Short mmCIF file of C-alpha atoms (C1' of nucleotides) in Angstrom, two decimals:
data_model
loop_
_atom_site.label_atom_id
_atom_site.label_comp_id
_atom_site.label_asym_id
_atom_site.label_seq_id
_atom_site.Cartn_x
_atom_site.Cartn_y
_atom_site.Cartn_z
CA MET C 1 116.84 192.84 67.83
CA ASP C 2 117.74 189.22 68.34
CA MET C 3 115.19 186.46 68.53
CA PHE C 4 115.76 185.56 72.16
CA ARG C 5 115.30 189.07 73.50
CA LEU C 6 112.26 189.74 71.35
CA MET C 7 110.53 186.70 72.78
CA LEU C 8 111.73 187.30 76.34
CA GLU C 9 110.56 190.91 76.38
CA HIS C 10 107.17 189.85 75.05
CA PHE C 11 106.51 186.84 77.28
CA GLY C 12 108.90 187.14 80.22
CA HIS C 13 110.69 184.23 81.88
CA GLN C 14 109.00 180.88 81.40
CA ASN C 15 110.51 178.98 84.35
CA TRP C 16 110.70 175.62 82.60
CA TRP C 17 110.67 172.66 83.20
CA PRO C 18 107.51 172.61 85.37
CA ALA C 19 108.55 169.61 87.49
CA ASP C 20 109.76 169.09 91.04
CA THR C 21 112.53 166.58 90.38
CA ALA C 22 114.87 165.46 87.60
CA PHE C 23 113.06 162.14 87.50
CA GLU C 24 109.74 163.87 86.98
CA VAL C 25 111.28 165.78 84.07
CA MET C 26 112.36 162.52 82.47
CA ILE C 27 108.91 160.99 82.85
CA GLY C 28 107.27 164.16 81.57
CA ALA C 29 109.56 164.23 78.54
CA ILE C 30 108.13 160.93 77.35
CA LEU C 31 104.54 161.67 78.37
CA THR C 32 104.47 164.97 76.48
CA GLN C 33 105.41 163.44 73.14
CA ASN C 34 102.97 164.91 70.61
CA THR C 35 100.64 165.72 73.51
CA ASN C 36 99.37 168.84 75.24
CA TRP C 37 101.14 169.47 78.56
CA LYS C 38 97.81 169.86 80.37
CA ASN C 39 97.08 166.19 79.69
CA VAL C 40 100.54 165.26 80.94
CA GLU C 41 99.89 167.07 84.22
CA LYS C 42 96.88 164.86 84.82
CA ALA C 43 98.91 161.74 84.15
CA ILE C 44 101.69 162.89 86.48
CA ALA C 45 99.14 163.73 89.17
CA ASN C 46 97.87 160.14 88.93
CA LEU C 47 101.40 158.78 89.24
CA THR C 48 102.07 160.98 92.26
CA GLU C 49 98.87 159.90 93.93
CA LYS C 50 99.69 156.21 93.40
CA GLU C 51 103.27 156.81 94.56
CA LEU C 52 104.57 155.69 91.19
CA LEU C 53 106.69 158.74 90.49
CA ASP C 54 109.79 156.86 91.54
CA LEU C 55 112.42 154.81 89.73
CA ASN C 56 111.97 151.61 91.73
CA ALA C 57 108.20 151.90 91.85
CA LEU C 58 108.05 152.20 88.06
CA HIS C 59 110.47 149.32 87.72
CA HIS C 60 108.13 147.00 89.57
CA VAL C 61 104.73 148.17 88.35
CA PRO C 62 103.26 146.16 85.45
CA ALA C 63 103.03 148.08 82.19
CA LYS C 64 99.31 147.43 82.10
CA ILE C 65 98.72 149.14 85.46
CA LEU C 66 101.03 151.97 84.47
CA ALA C 67 99.12 152.47 81.22
CA LYS C 68 95.89 152.92 83.13
CA GLU C 69 97.38 155.68 85.28
CA ILE C 70 98.86 157.67 82.41
CA ARG C 71 95.75 157.38 80.27
CA PRO C 72 95.05 161.15 80.11
CA ALA C 73 98.39 161.71 78.35
CA GLY C 74 97.25 159.72 75.32
CA TYR C 75 99.11 156.88 73.55
CA TYR C 76 99.04 155.31 76.99
CA ASN C 77 99.92 151.73 76.01
CA LEU C 78 102.85 152.96 73.96
CA LYS C 79 104.06 155.42 76.58
CA ALA C 80 103.80 152.87 79.40
CA VAL C 81 106.28 150.67 77.52
CA ARG C 82 108.49 153.67 76.76
CA LEU C 83 108.59 154.68 80.42
CA LYS C 84 109.53 151.12 81.35
CA ASN C 85 112.25 151.16 78.69
CA LEU C 86 113.72 154.32 80.18
CA VAL C 87 113.59 152.87 83.68
CA ASP C 88 115.25 149.67 82.47
CA PHE C 89 117.98 151.77 80.86
CA VAL C 90 118.80 153.45 84.18
CA MET C 91 118.62 150.10 85.97
CA ASP C 92 120.84 148.25 83.52
CA ARG C 93 123.42 150.87 82.62
CA TYR C 94 123.68 152.83 85.87
CA ASN C 95 122.89 150.13 88.37
CA GLY C 96 119.60 151.79 89.20
CA LYS C 97 121.29 154.98 90.37
CA LEU C 98 119.69 158.02 88.79
CA GLU C 99 122.49 160.28 90.05
CA GLU C 100 125.04 158.29 88.07
CA CYS C 101 122.88 158.46 85.00
CA LEU C 102 122.50 162.23 85.28
CA ALA C 103 126.25 162.61 85.92
CA ASP C 104 127.31 160.70 82.81
CA GLU C 105 129.18 162.45 79.99
CA THR C 106 126.80 164.39 77.80
CA GLU C 107 127.68 162.61 74.56
CA ASP C 108 127.58 159.16 76.16
CA LEU C 109 124.28 159.88 77.89
CA ARG C 110 122.75 161.22 74.68
CA LYS C 111 123.74 158.13 72.74
CA GLY C 112 122.44 155.94 75.53
CA LEU C 113 119.10 157.73 75.69
CA LEU C 114 118.73 157.51 71.92
CA SER C 115 119.28 153.75 72.15
CA VAL C 116 116.15 153.46 74.29
CA LYS C 117 113.15 152.47 72.20
CA GLY C 118 110.70 155.34 72.39
CA ILE C 119 113.26 158.08 72.99
CA GLY C 120 114.11 160.15 69.95
CA PRO C 121 116.24 163.31 69.63
CA GLU C 122 113.77 165.75 71.16
CA THR C 123 113.01 163.59 74.18
CA ALA C 124 116.71 162.80 74.71
CA ASP C 125 117.70 166.45 74.46
CA SER C 126 114.86 167.55 76.73
CA ILE C 127 116.18 165.16 79.37
CA LEU C 128 119.75 166.37 78.83
CA LEU C 129 118.77 170.05 79.07
CA TYR C 130 115.99 170.07 81.66
CA ALA C 131 116.90 167.11 83.86
CA ALA C 132 120.71 166.89 83.53
CA LYS C 133 121.13 170.64 82.88
CA ARG C 134 123.50 170.23 79.96
CA PRO C 135 123.89 172.94 77.31
CA VAL C 136 122.02 171.01 74.61
CA PHE C 137 119.53 172.92 72.44
CA VAL C 138 116.14 171.26 72.09
CA ILE C 139 114.40 171.35 68.71
CA ASP C 140 110.69 170.77 68.42
CA ALA C 141 107.94 171.18 65.83
CA TYR C 142 107.53 174.87 66.71
CA THR C 143 111.24 175.50 66.20
CA HIS C 144 111.05 173.96 62.75
CA ARG C 145 107.92 175.94 61.93
CA ILE C 146 109.18 179.30 63.17
CA MET C 147 112.59 178.99 61.53
CA SER C 148 111.04 177.84 58.28
CA ARG C 149 108.46 180.64 58.28
CA HIS C 150 111.25 183.17 58.71
CA HIS C 151 113.41 181.48 56.10
CA MET C 152 116.14 181.03 58.66
CA SER C 153 116.67 177.35 57.93
CA PRO C 154 116.93 175.40 54.71
CA GLU C 155 113.46 174.16 53.94
CA GLU C 156 112.55 171.25 56.14
CA GLY C 157 115.99 171.05 57.67
CA THR C 158 116.80 168.02 59.78
CA TYR C 159 116.81 167.99 63.57
CA ASP C 160 120.60 168.00 63.75
CA GLU C 161 120.98 170.77 61.19
CA LEU C 162 118.62 173.02 63.09
CA GLN C 163 120.20 172.14 66.43
CA ASN C 164 123.66 172.96 65.09
CA LEU C 165 122.38 176.25 63.68
CA PHE C 166 121.43 177.38 67.19
CA MET C 167 124.37 175.85 69.04
CA ASP C 168 126.91 177.29 66.61
CA HIS C 169 125.56 180.78 67.26
CA LEU C 170 124.98 180.62 71.01
CA PRO C 171 127.25 180.25 74.05
CA ASP C 172 127.13 176.86 75.82
CA ASP C 173 124.79 177.98 78.55
CA HIS C 174 122.10 175.59 79.74
CA LYS C 175 120.12 178.36 81.37
CA LEU C 176 120.01 180.27 78.09
CA PHE C 177 118.98 177.14 76.18
CA ASN C 178 116.35 176.37 78.80
CA GLU C 179 114.72 179.77 78.49
CA PHE C 180 115.20 179.93 74.73
CA HIS C 181 113.40 176.68 73.96
CA ALA C 182 110.60 177.48 76.39
CA LEU C 183 110.10 180.86 74.72
CA ILE C 184 110.01 179.26 71.29
CA VAL C 185 107.27 176.90 72.46
CA GLN C 186 105.30 179.77 74.00
CA THR C 187 105.68 181.88 70.87
CA GLY C 188 104.67 178.94 68.69
CA LYS C 189 101.64 178.12 70.82
CA THR C 190 100.45 181.71 70.78
CA TYR C 191 101.31 182.90 67.29
CA CYS C 192 102.77 180.22 65.06
CA LYS C 193 100.27 177.40 64.76
CA LYS C 194 99.59 175.78 61.42
CA ARG C 195 97.17 178.63 60.88
CA PRO C 196 99.46 181.41 62.08
CA VAL C 197 98.32 184.43 64.07
CA CYS C 198 101.17 186.70 63.11
CA GLU C 199 99.51 189.87 64.36
CA GLY C 200 101.17 190.71 67.66
CA CYS C 201 103.91 188.11 67.33
CA PRO C 202 107.18 189.38 68.78
CA LEU C 203 109.01 187.85 65.83
CA LYS C 204 106.84 189.57 63.23
CA ASN C 205 109.66 191.63 61.78
CA TRP C 206 112.55 189.46 62.91
CA THR C 207 114.99 188.46 60.18
CA ASP C 208 118.32 188.07 61.93
CA ILE C 209 119.36 185.00 63.87
CA HIS C 210 122.13 186.78 65.76
CA PRO C 211 122.13 185.52 69.34
"C1'" DC J 1 82.31 168.33 62.96
"C1'" DA J 2 87.60 169.11 62.18
"C1'" DC J 3 91.97 170.12 63.98
"C1'" DC J 4 95.69 170.28 67.19
"C1'" DA J 5 99.16 169.06 71.00
"C1'" DG J 6 106.51 170.39 73.93
"C1'" DG J 7 107.28 162.54 68.79
"C1'" DC J 8 108.68 158.13 67.62
"C1'" DA J 9 109.03 153.71 65.30
"C1'" DA J 10 107.88 150.63 61.76
"C1'" DG J 11 106.46 149.71 57.25
"C1'" DT J 12 106.71 150.53 52.25
"C1'" DA J 13 108.98 151.65 47.80
"C1'" DT X 1 116.51 158.12 51.42
"C1'" DA X 2 111.70 159.73 51.53
"C1'" DC X 3 107.15 159.25 52.44
"C1'" DT X 4 103.15 157.04 55.17
"C1'" DT X 5 100.75 155.19 59.15
"C1'" DG X 6 99.57 153.89 64.05
"C1'" DC X 7 99.40 155.43 68.47
"C1'" DA X 8 94.86 158.27 71.80
"C1'" DT X 9 93.25 161.60 75.16
"C1'" DG X 10 91.33 166.15 75.89
"C1'" DG X 11 90.72 170.99 74.49
"C1'" DT X 12 89.14 174.55 71.01
#
DNA sequence: CACCAGGCAAGTA
DNA sequence: TACTTGCATGGT
């Protein structure tokens, strides 16, 4: 049985990304860097309450005030600057129009996002997949860990190598990629931590990467 | 108490 | 290129 179906039959549909708008996805993508999503929810709730979950509002709010509101998400000084960098990117390159940003060519938008200080490959691809709905496969620490544990990737493969491994074997379908990445995270959280709990893992006897 | 969470950038050699 | 370190809260 293939990896995707094993995980789907075990966990069911994940309904990612848990956000109301594309902009909220973009903000969440930065806030969740190396941070538990529960903490991000608190930070986003603060932003909503202060009416800061908005491109123009974030553009005008001082980084120091912003940092205070996103405190529960951790790395708050760093992330406040990163959020401002992302907002500046949309302002400068797309004339402050989020729709134009999200409608840009996938490759151009990816390069642009990666040029923003504080946005690396996972954050850029999360925005492309979950906000812009492009068929771009997101790789995270759990993906590396699961693939490595199953000897499906060369040891400590790079982000791009692992991403290509999936994208070369899967149809370009953003809905599939959406569900697939979410299931990998759920599987990793439940069974594939640094101290793995392999008993009960849907991938226990999985050895074939066939889509 | 230790360890972890849906990373990234900057510094060193 | 290949390590190492800082960033930080909140949960287990």
